Amino acid sequence: MGFRTPNLADVHMKEWRSRPYLQRIRPLAQHWAENGFGTPGAVYVLYLVKIAVYVLGGIAVTAATPGLGSVGDFASWWTEPIAYQKIVVWTLLYEVLGFGCGSGPLTLRFAPPVSAFLHWLRPGTVRLPPWPNAVPLTRGTRRTVLDAALYGAVLASAVWLLCSPGQASGEHTAGLIDPLRLVPLVVALALLGLRDKTVFLAARAEHYGLTLLVFCFPVTDMLIGLKLVMLGLWWGAATSKLNHHFPFVCAIMLSNSPLQRSKWFKRRLYRRFPDDLRPSWVSALAAHGGTVIEYSVPLVLLFSHGGITTTVALAIMVVFHLHILSTFPMGVPLEWNIFFIYSALFLFGHYAGVGVSGLESPLLAALLVVCLVGVPALGNVKPHLVSFLPSMRYYAGNWATSLWCFRKGSEAKLNSHIVKAAGTPKDQLTGLYGEETTELMLHQGMAWRSMHTHGRALNGLLPRAVDDIAEYDVRDGEYVAGTVLGWNFGEGHLHNAQLLHAVQERCGFAAGELRVIVLESQPIHRQQQHYRILDAATGRIEEGLVDVREMLSRQPWLADDDPAIPVRSVDGDPLPAGAEAVPAHE
């Protein structure tokens, strides 16, 4: 790995290009196992600078609150409740501008590394309403001046809150944010979310939006509510890891860690490197150990009320989140993990003595039950109805995903027919490294996807989607969502049939020119995942179920003698290819 050049697989390009697509994945998956994405050192420096801007910017903005103290007095005021409130608003603003999750090269944004805010301020770009047939005045997929104004209102109301003084509150000298001042941001974010789910998810509204509502309650109830929000996030994440997918994630994530330099250790993450890239017992131990920590240690924090027990538990959670940070996971939820560390120290450290039994507001209790129990429960049982973010199914490998297959040359329509703030990842990379390196880097990204369980299923479905894979450029759905929507963060509901319909409205692909495989995440109570194969012009080609056990037994690549992945109809019967087509947007 160089400072500016990526560490790519050592392949003979002519021979590698001559292989079938699903065999080209093999050397790249093997390379990932030892080297990760091969990210240049400059990229890690960029992310470290971004983290520093987030931390120092948050401290500086918060210090400007009247009565709080200067930046140099940080140690004396970081435990003030209004400081926590301001940091939440600052973090929401940082995320909704596109500087947090889903930014930079590890999310296919190279030049520029951040463009979300430019995309969302630009009328004519694509938006995706969550319930266009149920909520009046939300139909359509074209961003209007109203949408851009609503986005601007979210930014302006967040800045206004950051500049607001505190309202007197007992022993807290700097006070608290007046709940009435929260109304513009909450309302603007909600209205914008009804028009465009992409921006709502980018704001991490399932976390920071809920936290804004908790700020509306008296200080003791507020602190208890904030503790329960953190507990819900930790437990939601832990629950989402009770699956067969997470050991695969741990192996892939640890292989990508820039701090883990030992190839000997990385090989031990897999059963029999380089031929069997299923996770070994080492990866399984890391996965299950992390799950145990996220369940048990937050519970200790909730009920320990200070002392050595609380200190040890806090140390474990700080190390836990620092470890996640150190791996630079794809999607880069880096600032989110920094915020978790601050929240743990603030809520369970300084305010350890505030017990949950003191909660008095039934309205707050009801709000937390709905958002922390009801929505995640629905999302785990019926994942097609709820994004993985409000479902709190975080980095656990069980996500909705898709593959987009463009007939050679047809991908150019994304540039000629769609309004956007930046070029496709392919265009950005070609300008930086040239065509040959770009081709390898894009395929390396596809190898990353292929190493997950869902990627092995997508590869197994690919021969059912197109007759001749060699005639197509295969792109991950994240590639398309980031290009067309301005943001992507592993949310497959942003690149499913709804996005395909919006793209087709603008590009008019001919039959067979664009095929998409949409794979839904696994319901918590079933060992199957639902998939659809869609043609942009003619509609649905096939629909069925894939057994999770099939994904667990397969490699990231397919050889000529590998059997096709067995699939079933939604009724459970073996499914032949070629079901009757119906419109893709139905």
Coordinates of C-alpha atoms in Angstrom, one line a residue:
M1 CA 0.0 0.0 0.0
G2 CA 1.4 3.4 -1.0
F3 CA 0.4 6.8 0.3
R4 CA -1.5 7.7 -2.9
T5 CA -1.6 4.4 -4.8
P6 CA -3.9 1.5 -3.9
N7 CA -2.6 -2.0 -3.1
L8 CA -4.2 -4.1 -5.8
A9 CA -4.2 -7.8 -6.6
D10 CA -1.2 -8.9 -8.6
V11 CA -2.9 -10.2 -11.7
H12 CA -2.0 -10.4 -15.4
M13 CA -4.6 -8.1 -16.8
K14 CA -5.1 -9.8 -20.2
E15 CA -5.4 -13.2 -18.6
W16 CA -7.6 -11.9 -15.8
R17 CA -10.0 -10.1 -18.2
S18 CA -10.3 -13.3 -20.3
R19 CA -11.9 -15.1 -17.3
P20 CA -15.6 -15.3 -16.8
Y21 CA -16.8 -12.6 -14.4
L22 CA -17.6 -14.9 -11.5
Q23 CA -14.0 -16.4 -11.7
R24 CA -12.4 -12.9 -11.9
I25 CA -13.7 -12.5 -8.3
R26 CA -11.5 -15.3 -7.0
P27 CA -8.0 -13.6 -6.9
L28 CA -9.5 -10.4 -5.7
A29 CA -11.4 -12.1 -2.8
Q30 CA -8.1 -13.8 -1.9
H31 CA -6.3 -10.5 -2.1
W32 CA -8.9 -8.9 0.2
A33 CA -8.5 -11.6 2.8
E34 CA -4.8 -10.6 3.3
N35 CA -4.9 -6.9 2.3
G36 CA -8.5 -5.6 2.6
F37 CA -9.4 -3.0 0.0
G38 CA -5.8 -1.9 -0.3
T39 CA -6.7 1.6 0.5
P40 CA -4.0 4.2 0.0
G41 CA -2.6 5.8 3.1
A42 CA -3.8 9.2 2.0
V43 CA -7.4 8.0 2.3
Y44 CA -6.9 7.1 6.0
V45 CA -5.3 10.5 6.6
L46 CA -8.4 12.1 5.0
Y47 CA -10.7 10.2 7.4
L48 CA -8.5 11.1 10.4
V49 CA -8.7 14.8 9.4
K50 CA -12.5 14.5 9.0
I51 CA -12.8 13.0 12.5
A52 CA -10.6 15.8 13.9
V53 CA -12.8 18.4 12.2
Y54 CA -15.9 16.7 13.7
V55 CA -14.4 16.6 17.3
L56 CA -12.7 20.0 17.3
G57 CA -15.6 21.7 15.4
G58 CA -18.1 20.2 17.9
I59 CA -16.1 21.5 20.9
A60 CA -15.7 25.0 19.3
V61 CA -19.4 25.3 18.4
T62 CA -20.5 24.1 21.8
A63 CA -18.1 26.4 23.6
A64 CA -19.7 29.4 21.9
T65 CA -22.9 28.8 24.1
P66 CA -23.3 31.7 26.5
G67 CA -22.4 30.9 30.0
L68 CA -20.7 27.6 29.2
G69 CA -17.0 28.5 28.9
S70 CA -14.2 28.6 26.4
V71 CA -12.6 25.8 24.4
G72 CA -9.8 25.8 27.0
D73 CA -12.4 25.2 29.7
F74 CA -13.7 22.0 28.0
A75 CA -12.9 19.8 31.1
S76 CA -15.2 22.0 33.2
W77 CA -18.3 22.0 30.9
W78 CA -18.3 18.8 28.9
T79 CA -20.7 17.3 31.4
E80 CA -23.3 20.1 31.2
P81 CA -26.6 18.8 29.6
I82 CA -26.7 21.6 27.1
A83 CA -23.2 20.5 25.9
Y84 CA -24.6 17.1 25.1
Q85 CA -27.6 18.7 23.4
K86 CA -25.3 20.9 21.2
I87 CA -23.1 17.9 20.3
V88 CA -26.2 16.0 19.2
V89 CA -27.3 18.9 16.9
W90 CA -23.8 19.3 15.6
T91 CA -23.5 15.6 14.8
L92 CA -26.9 15.6 13.0
L93 CA -25.8 18.6 11.0
Y94 CA -22.4 16.9 10.2
E95 CA -24.3 13.8 9.0
V96 CA -27.0 15.5 7.0
L97 CA -24.4 17.5 5.1
G98 CA -22.8 14.2 4.1
F99 CA -19.6 14.5 6.0
G100 CA -20.3 11.6 8.4
C101 CA -21.5 8.1 7.4
G102 CA -21.4 7.4 3.7
S103 CA -18.6 9.8 2.9
G104 CA -15.2 9.5 1.2
P105 CA -13.5 6.7 -0.9
L106 CA -14.6 3.8 1.3
T107 CA -18.2 4.6 0.2
L108 CA -17.3 5.1 -3.5
R109 CA -16.8 8.8 -3.3
F110 CA -13.4 9.8 -4.6
A111 CA -13.4 13.2 -6.3
P112 CA -15.1 14.9 -4.6
P113 CA -15.1 12.8 -1.4
V114 CA -18.3 14.6 -0.2
S115 CA -21.1 15.8 -2.5
A116 CA -24.4 14.9 -0.7
F117 CA -25.3 18.5 0.3
L118 CA -24.7 19.7 -3.3
H119 CA -27.0 16.9 -4.6
W120 CA -29.8 17.7 -2.1
L121 CA -29.7 21.4 -2.7
R122 CA -30.0 20.9 -6.4
P123 CA -33.5 20.8 -8.0
G124 CA -33.9 18.1 -10.6
T125 CA -32.0 15.4 -8.8
V126 CA -33.6 12.1 -7.8
R127 CA -35.5 11.7 -4.6
L128 CA -37.3 8.7 -3.2
P129 CA -40.4 9.2 -1.1
P130 CA -41.0 6.4 1.5
W131 CA -44.8 6.2 1.0
P132 CA -45.8 8.0 -2.2
N133 CA -49.2 6.2 -2.5
A134 CA -50.1 6.8 1.1
V135 CA -48.9 10.3 2.0
P136 CA -50.4 13.2 0.0
L137 CA -48.2 15.6 -1.9
T138 CA -45.2 13.2 -1.9
R139 CA -45.5 11.4 -5.2
G140 CA -42.8 11.7 -7.9
T141 CA -39.1 11.2 -7.9
R142 CA -37.9 14.7 -9.0
R143 CA -36.4 17.0 -6.4
T144 CA -38.2 20.3 -6.6
V145 CA -37.4 23.8 -5.3
L146 CA -39.6 22.9 -2.3
D147 CA -37.5 19.9 -1.5
A148 CA -34.3 21.9 -1.7
A149 CA -35.9 24.6 0.5
L150 CA -36.9 21.9 3.1
Y151 CA -33.3 20.7 3.1
G152 CA -32.1 24.2 3.5
A153 CA -34.5 24.6 6.4
V154 CA -33.1 21.6 8.1
L155 CA -29.6 23.0 7.8
A156 CA -30.7 26.5 8.9
S157 CA -32.7 25.3 11.9
A158 CA -29.7 23.1 13.1
V159 CA -27.4 26.1 12.8
W160 CA -29.9 28.2 14.7
L161 CA -30.0 25.7 17.5
L162 CA -26.2 25.6 17.7
C163 CA -26.2 29.4 18.1
S164 CA -29.0 29.4 20.7
P165 CA -28.4 30.3 24.4
G166 CA -29.6 27.9 27.1
Q167 CA -32.8 28.4 29.1
A168 CA -32.4 28.5 32.9
S169 CA -32.5 25.0 34.5
G170 CA -31.8 24.5 38.2
E171 CA -28.2 23.8 39.0
H172 CA -27.1 23.7 35.3
T173 CA -25.6 27.2 34.9
A174 CA -25.7 27.2 31.1
G175 CA -29.3 25.9 31.1
L176 CA -30.9 23.7 28.5
I177 CA -32.1 24.3 24.9
D178 CA -35.6 25.7 25.0
P179 CA -37.8 22.8 23.7
L180 CA -39.7 25.3 21.5
R181 CA -36.5 26.0 19.6
L182 CA -36.3 22.3 18.6
V183 CA -39.6 22.5 16.8
P184 CA -38.3 23.9 13.4
L185 CA -35.7 21.2 13.1
V186 CA -38.0 18.4 14.1
V187 CA -40.7 19.5 11.7
A188 CA -38.4 20.3 8.8
L189 CA -36.7 16.9 9.1
A190 CA -40.0 15.1 9.3
L191 CA -41.5 16.9 6.3
L192 CA -38.3 16.4 4.3
G193 CA -38.3 12.7 5.3
L194 CA -41.8 12.2 3.8
R195 CA -40.6 13.7 0.6
D196 CA -37.2 11.9 0.5
K197 CA -36.2 9.0 2.7
T198 CA -32.6 9.3 1.6
V199 CA -31.9 12.5 3.4
F200 CA -33.9 11.4 6.4
L201 CA -31.7 8.3 6.7
A202 CA -28.5 10.3 6.1
A203 CA -29.4 12.5 9.1
R204 CA -29.5 9.3 11.2
A205 CA -32.9 10.3 12.4
E206 CA -33.5 7.0 14.0
H207 CA -30.9 8.1 16.6
Y208 CA -30.4 11.8 16.5
G209 CA -34.0 12.6 15.5
L210 CA -35.3 10.5 18.4
T211 CA -32.8 12.2 20.7
L212 CA -34.2 15.6 19.8
L213 CA -37.6 14.5 20.9
V214 CA -36.1 13.3 24.2
F215 CA -34.7 16.8 24.7
C216 CA -38.2 18.1 25.1
F217 CA -38.7 16.5 28.5
P218 CA -37.5 17.7 32.0
V219 CA -33.8 17.2 32.6
T220 CA -34.0 14.0 34.8
D221 CA -36.4 12.3 32.4
M222 CA -34.3 13.5 29.6
L223 CA -31.1 11.9 31.0
I224 CA -33.0 8.7 31.7
G225 CA -34.4 8.7 28.2
L226 CA -31.0 9.3 26.7
K227 CA -29.6 6.3 28.6
L228 CA -32.4 4.1 27.3
V229 CA -31.8 5.3 23.8
M230 CA -28.2 4.2 24.1
L231 CA -29.2 0.9 25.6
G232 CA -31.7 0.4 22.7
L233 CA -29.0 1.1 20.1
W234 CA -26.5 -1.3 21.7
W235 CA -29.1 -4.0 22.2
G236 CA -30.6 -3.5 18.8
A237 CA -27.1 -3.9 17.2
A238 CA -26.5 -7.0 19.4
T239 CA -29.8 -8.6 18.4
S240 CA -29.1 -8.0 14.7
K241 CA -26.0 -10.1 15.1
L242 CA -27.8 -13.2 16.2
N243 CA -27.4 -14.7 12.8
H244 CA -25.1 -16.7 10.6
H245 CA -24.0 -13.6 8.6
F246 CA -22.0 -11.7 11.3
P247 CA -18.9 -14.0 11.4
F248 CA -18.4 -13.3 7.7
V249 CA -18.6 -9.5 8.4
C250 CA -16.0 -9.8 11.2
A251 CA -13.5 -11.7 8.9
I252 CA -14.0 -9.1 6.1
M253 CA -13.7 -6.1 8.5
L254 CA -10.6 -7.4 10.3
S255 CA -9.0 -8.1 6.9
N256 CA -9.5 -4.5 6.0
S257 CA -8.1 -3.0 9.3
P258 CA -5.1 -0.8 8.5
L259 CA -3.7 -1.4 12.1
Q260 CA -3.7 -5.2 11.7
R261 CA -0.7 -5.8 9.6
S262 CA -0.1 -9.6 10.2
K263 CA -1.1 -11.6 7.2
W264 CA -0.6 -14.7 9.3
F265 CA -3.5 -13.5 11.6
K266 CA -5.6 -12.5 8.6
R267 CA -5.3 -15.9 7.1
R268 CA -6.5 -17.4 10.3
L269 CA -9.8 -15.5 9.9
Y270 CA -10.7 -18.0 7.2
R271 CA -11.2 -21.7 7.3
R272 CA -8.5 -22.7 4.7
F273 CA -7.0 -19.7 3.0
P274 CA -6.8 -19.2 0.0
D275 CA -9.2 -21.9 -1.2
D276 CA -12.0 -21.7 1.5
L277 CA -12.9 -18.2 2.4
R278 CA -15.7 -19.0 4.8
P279 CA -15.0 -17.6 8.3
S280 CA -13.0 -19.7 10.8
W281 CA -13.6 -20.2 14.5
V282 CA -11.4 -17.1 15.1
S283 CA -13.9 -14.9 13.2
A284 CA -16.9 -16.7 14.9
L285 CA -15.3 -16.0 18.3
A286 CA -14.8 -12.3 17.5
A287 CA -18.4 -12.1 16.3
H288 CA -20.0 -13.8 19.2
G289 CA -17.7 -12.0 21.7
G290 CA -18.8 -8.7 20.3
T291 CA -22.5 -9.7 20.6
V292 CA -22.0 -10.7 24.3
I293 CA -20.3 -7.3 25.0
E294 CA -23.1 -5.3 23.4
Y295 CA -25.7 -7.2 25.4
S296 CA -24.1 -7.4 28.8
V297 CA -21.9 -4.4 29.4
P298 CA -24.6 -1.7 28.6
L299 CA -26.8 -3.5 31.1
V300 CA -24.1 -3.2 33.7
L301 CA -23.7 0.5 32.9
L302 CA -27.5 1.0 33.3
F303 CA -27.7 -0.5 36.8
S304 CA -24.2 0.0 38.3
H305 CA -24.6 3.7 39.4
G306 CA -20.9 4.4 39.6
G307 CA -17.8 3.0 41.3
I308 CA -15.3 0.5 40.0
T309 CA -17.9 -1.6 38.2
T310 CA -19.0 1.4 36.2
T311 CA -15.4 2.3 35.4
V312 CA -14.5 -1.1 34.1
A313 CA -17.7 -1.3 32.0
L314 CA -17.0 2.1 30.6
A315 CA -13.5 1.1 29.7
I316 CA -14.8 -2.0 27.9
M317 CA -17.2 0.0 25.8
V318 CA -14.6 2.7 25.0
V319 CA -12.2 0.0 23.8
F320 CA -15.1 -1.7 21.9
H321 CA -15.9 1.4 19.9
L322 CA -12.2 2.4 19.4
H323 CA -11.7 -1.1 17.9
I324 CA -14.6 -0.5 15.4
L325 CA -13.0 2.8 14.6
S326 CA -9.6 1.2 14.0
T327 CA -11.0 -1.1 11.3
F328 CA -12.4 1.8 9.1
P329 CA -15.4 -0.3 8.2
M330 CA -17.0 0.2 4.8
G331 CA -19.7 2.9 5.2
V332 CA -17.4 4.6 7.7
P333 CA -19.6 5.2 10.7
L334 CA -16.6 6.8 12.3
E335 CA -18.1 9.9 13.9
W336 CA -21.0 7.8 15.1
N337 CA -18.6 5.7 17.1
I338 CA -16.9 8.8 18.5
F339 CA -20.3 10.0 19.6
F340 CA -21.0 6.6 21.3
I341 CA -17.8 7.0 23.3
Y342 CA -18.8 10.5 24.4
S343 CA -22.3 9.4 25.2
A344 CA -21.1 6.5 27.4
L345 CA -18.8 8.7 29.4
F346 CA -21.4 11.5 29.7
L347 CA -24.5 9.5 30.5
F348 CA -23.2 6.4 32.3
G349 CA -20.0 8.0 33.7
H350 CA -20.8 11.5 35.0
Y351 CA -24.5 10.8 35.4
A352 CA -24.2 7.2 36.6
G353 CA -26.3 8.1 39.7
V354 CA -29.4 8.9 37.6
G355 CA -31.3 5.6 37.7
V356 CA -33.9 4.5 35.2
S357 CA -36.4 3.9 38.0
G358 CA -36.8 7.7 38.3
L359 CA -38.5 8.0 34.9
E360 CA -41.8 9.9 35.5
S361 CA -43.2 10.8 32.0
P362 CA -45.5 8.1 30.6
L363 CA -45.4 10.0 27.2
L364 CA -41.6 9.6 27.1
A365 CA -41.9 5.9 28.1
A366 CA -44.4 5.4 25.3
L367 CA -42.2 7.1 22.7
L368 CA -39.2 5.0 23.7
V369 CA -41.2 1.8 23.6
V370 CA -42.4 2.6 20.1
C371 CA -39.0 3.7 18.7
L372 CA -36.7 1.3 20.6
V373 CA -38.9 -1.8 20.7
G374 CA -41.8 -1.6 18.2
V375 CA -40.0 -0.3 15.1
P376 CA -37.0 -2.6 15.5
A377 CA -39.3 -5.6 16.2
L378 CA -41.3 -4.9 13.0
G379 CA -38.1 -4.4 11.0
N380 CA -36.6 -7.7 12.2
V381 CA -39.8 -9.7 11.4
K382 CA -40.7 -7.9 8.2
P383 CA -37.5 -6.3 7.0
H384 CA -39.0 -5.2 3.7
L385 CA -41.1 -2.7 5.5
V386 CA -38.4 -0.9 7.6
S387 CA -34.9 0.4 6.8
F388 CA -32.1 -1.4 8.6
L389 CA -31.3 1.9 10.4
P390 CA -34.6 2.4 12.4
S391 CA -34.7 -1.4 12.7
M392 CA -31.3 -1.1 14.4
R393 CA -29.8 -3.9 12.4
Y394 CA -26.5 -2.3 12.1
Y395 CA -23.1 -3.7 10.9
A396 CA -24.3 -7.3 11.1
G397 CA -24.2 -8.5 7.5
N398 CA -27.9 -8.9 7.2
W399 CA -28.8 -6.2 4.8
A400 CA -30.9 -5.7 1.7
T401 CA -28.6 -5.6 -1.3
S402 CA -28.7 -5.6 -5.1
L403 CA -26.7 -6.1 -8.3
W404 CA -27.3 -3.9 -11.3
C405 CA -26.3 -5.4 -14.7
F406 CA -25.8 -2.8 -17.4
R407 CA -25.3 -4.1 -21.0
K408 CA -21.9 -2.9 -22.2
G409 CA -22.0 0.8 -22.9
S410 CA -25.5 1.4 -21.5
E411 CA -24.2 2.7 -18.1
A412 CA -23.3 5.9 -19.8
K413 CA -27.0 6.8 -19.7
L414 CA -26.6 7.6 -16.0
N415 CA -24.4 10.5 -17.1
S416 CA -26.5 11.7 -20.0
H417 CA -30.0 11.4 -18.6
I418 CA -29.8 11.9 -14.8
V419 CA -29.1 15.2 -12.9
K420 CA -26.5 14.7 -10.2
A421 CA -23.8 16.5 -8.3
A422 CA -20.9 14.2 -9.1
G423 CA -19.9 11.7 -11.7
T424 CA -20.1 7.9 -11.3
P425 CA -17.5 6.2 -9.3
K426 CA -16.0 4.8 -12.5
D427 CA -15.6 8.3 -13.9
Q428 CA -14.1 9.6 -10.7
L429 CA -11.6 6.8 -10.5
T430 CA -10.6 6.9 -14.1
G431 CA -9.7 10.6 -13.7
L432 CA -7.4 9.6 -10.8
Y433 CA -5.9 6.3 -11.8
G434 CA -6.7 5.5 -15.4
E435 CA -9.0 2.8 -16.9
E436 CA -7.0 -0.4 -16.0
T437 CA -6.6 0.5 -12.3
T438 CA -10.2 1.6 -12.2
E439 CA -11.4 -1.7 -13.5
L440 CA -9.4 -3.6 -10.8
M441 CA -10.6 -1.3 -8.0
L442 CA -14.3 -1.6 -9.0
H443 CA -14.0 -5.4 -9.2
Q444 CA -12.2 -5.3 -5.8
G445 CA -15.3 -3.7 -4.4
M446 CA -17.4 -6.5 -6.0
A447 CA -15.1 -9.0 -4.3
W448 CA -15.8 -7.3 -1.0
R449 CA -19.6 -7.8 -1.6
S450 CA -19.0 -11.4 -2.8
M451 CA -17.3 -12.3 0.5
H452 CA -20.5 -11.6 2.5
T453 CA -23.2 -14.2 2.6
H454 CA -25.6 -12.1 0.6
G455 CA -22.9 -11.5 -2.0
R456 CA -22.5 -15.2 -2.5
A457 CA -26.3 -15.4 -3.0
L458 CA -26.2 -12.5 -5.5
N459 CA -23.4 -14.2 -7.5
G460 CA -25.4 -17.4 -7.5
L461 CA -28.4 -15.6 -8.9
L462 CA -26.5 -13.7 -11.5
P463 CA -26.7 -16.5 -14.1
R464 CA -30.4 -16.5 -13.7
A465 CA -30.6 -12.8 -14.4
V466 CA -28.7 -12.6 -17.6
D467 CA -27.9 -15.1 -20.4
D468 CA -24.3 -13.9 -21.0
I469 CA -22.6 -12.1 -18.0
A470 CA -19.7 -11.2 -20.3
E471 CA -22.1 -8.8 -22.1
Y472 CA -22.7 -6.8 -19.0
D473 CA -21.0 -4.5 -16.5
V474 CA -22.0 -5.7 -13.1
R475 CA -22.3 -2.9 -10.5
D476 CA -23.2 -3.0 -6.8
G477 CA -26.4 -1.3 -5.9
E478 CA -24.4 1.0 -3.6
Y479 CA -22.6 2.3 -6.7
V480 CA -25.9 3.2 -8.4
A481 CA -27.5 4.7 -5.3
G482 CA -24.5 6.9 -4.5
T483 CA -24.5 8.2 -8.1
V484 CA -28.2 8.8 -8.5
L485 CA -29.3 9.7 -4.9
G486 CA -26.1 11.4 -3.7
W487 CA -25.7 9.1 -0.7
N488 CA -25.3 5.5 0.1
F489 CA -24.8 3.6 3.4
G490 CA -25.5 0.0 2.9
E491 CA -29.2 0.6 2.7
G492 CA -30.6 -1.7 0.0
H493 CA -34.0 -0.1 0.1
L494 CA -32.3 2.9 -1.6
H495 CA -31.5 0.8 -4.7
N496 CA -34.4 -1.6 -5.1
A497 CA -37.3 -1.5 -7.6
Q498 CA -38.3 2.0 -6.6
L499 CA -34.9 3.4 -7.7
L500 CA -35.0 1.2 -10.8
H501 CA -38.3 2.8 -11.7
A502 CA -37.0 6.3 -11.2
V503 CA -33.9 5.5 -13.3
Q504 CA -36.0 3.9 -16.1
E505 CA -38.2 7.0 -16.2
R506 CA -35.2 9.1 -17.1
C507 CA -33.0 6.7 -19.1
G508 CA -35.5 4.5 -21.0
F509 CA -33.4 1.4 -21.1
A510 CA -34.4 -1.2 -23.7
A511 CA -35.5 -4.7 -22.8
G512 CA -32.4 -6.7 -21.6
E513 CA -30.3 -3.5 -21.3
L514 CA -30.5 -3.3 -17.5
R515 CA -31.2 -6.2 -15.2
V516 CA -31.3 -5.8 -11.4
I517 CA -31.2 -8.5 -8.7
V518 CA -32.8 -7.3 -5.5
L519 CA -32.1 -9.4 -2.4
E520 CA -34.0 -8.6 0.8
S521 CA -32.5 -9.1 4.2
Q522 CA -33.4 -12.2 6.3
P523 CA -36.3 -12.0 8.7
I524 CA -35.2 -12.9 12.2
H525 CA -37.5 -15.9 12.4
R526 CA -36.8 -17.5 9.0
Q527 CA -33.7 -18.9 7.3
Q528 CA -34.6 -17.6 3.9
Q529 CA -34.1 -14.4 2.0
H530 CA -36.5 -13.1 -0.7
Y531 CA -35.2 -12.0 -4.1
R532 CA -36.5 -10.5 -7.3
I533 CA -34.9 -10.3 -10.7
L534 CA -36.1 -7.2 -12.6
D535 CA -35.7 -5.9 -16.1
A536 CA -35.9 -2.1 -16.3
A537 CA -38.1 -2.2 -19.4
T538 CA -40.3 -5.3 -19.0
G539 CA -40.6 -5.7 -15.3
R540 CA -40.2 -8.7 -13.0
I541 CA -38.5 -11.8 -14.5
E542 CA -38.4 -14.0 -11.5
E543 CA -39.2 -13.9 -7.8
G544 CA -38.3 -16.4 -5.1
L545 CA -36.4 -17.4 -1.9
V546 CA -32.8 -18.4 -1.2
D547 CA -31.9 -20.5 1.8
V548 CA -29.3 -19.0 4.1
R549 CA -27.6 -22.3 4.4
E550 CA -26.8 -22.2 0.7
M551 CA -25.0 -18.9 1.2
L552 CA -23.0 -20.4 4.1
S553 CA -21.7 -23.3 2.1
R554 CA -20.6 -21.3 -1.0
Q555 CA -17.4 -19.4 -1.9
P556 CA -17.3 -15.8 -3.1
W557 CA -16.7 -17.0 -6.6
L558 CA -18.3 -19.6 -8.9
A559 CA -16.3 -22.1 -10.9
D560 CA -17.5 -23.7 -14.1
D561 CA -18.5 -26.9 -12.2
D562 CA -20.2 -25.2 -9.3
P563 CA -23.9 -25.9 -9.2
A564 CA -26.4 -23.1 -9.7
I565 CA -27.8 -21.8 -6.4
P566 CA -31.0 -23.6 -5.7
V567 CA -34.0 -21.2 -5.3
R568 CA -37.6 -21.7 -4.3
S569 CA -40.9 -19.9 -5.1
V570 CA -42.5 -17.7 -2.5
D571 CA -44.7 -20.8 -1.8
G572 CA -41.6 -23.0 -1.1
D573 CA -41.6 -25.0 -4.4
P574 CA -38.4 -25.4 -6.5
L575 CA -38.4 -22.5 -9.0
P576 CA -37.4 -22.7 -12.7
A577 CA -36.0 -19.6 -14.3
G578 CA -38.2 -17.3 -16.5
A579 CA -41.4 -16.5 -14.6
E580 CA -43.9 -14.2 -16.4
A581 CA -42.9 -10.6 -16.2
V582 CA -45.0 -7.9 -14.5
P583 CA -44.2 -4.2 -14.2
A584 CA -41.1 -3.5 -12.1
H585 CA -42.8 -0.9 -10.0
E586 CA -45.6 -3.1 -8.8

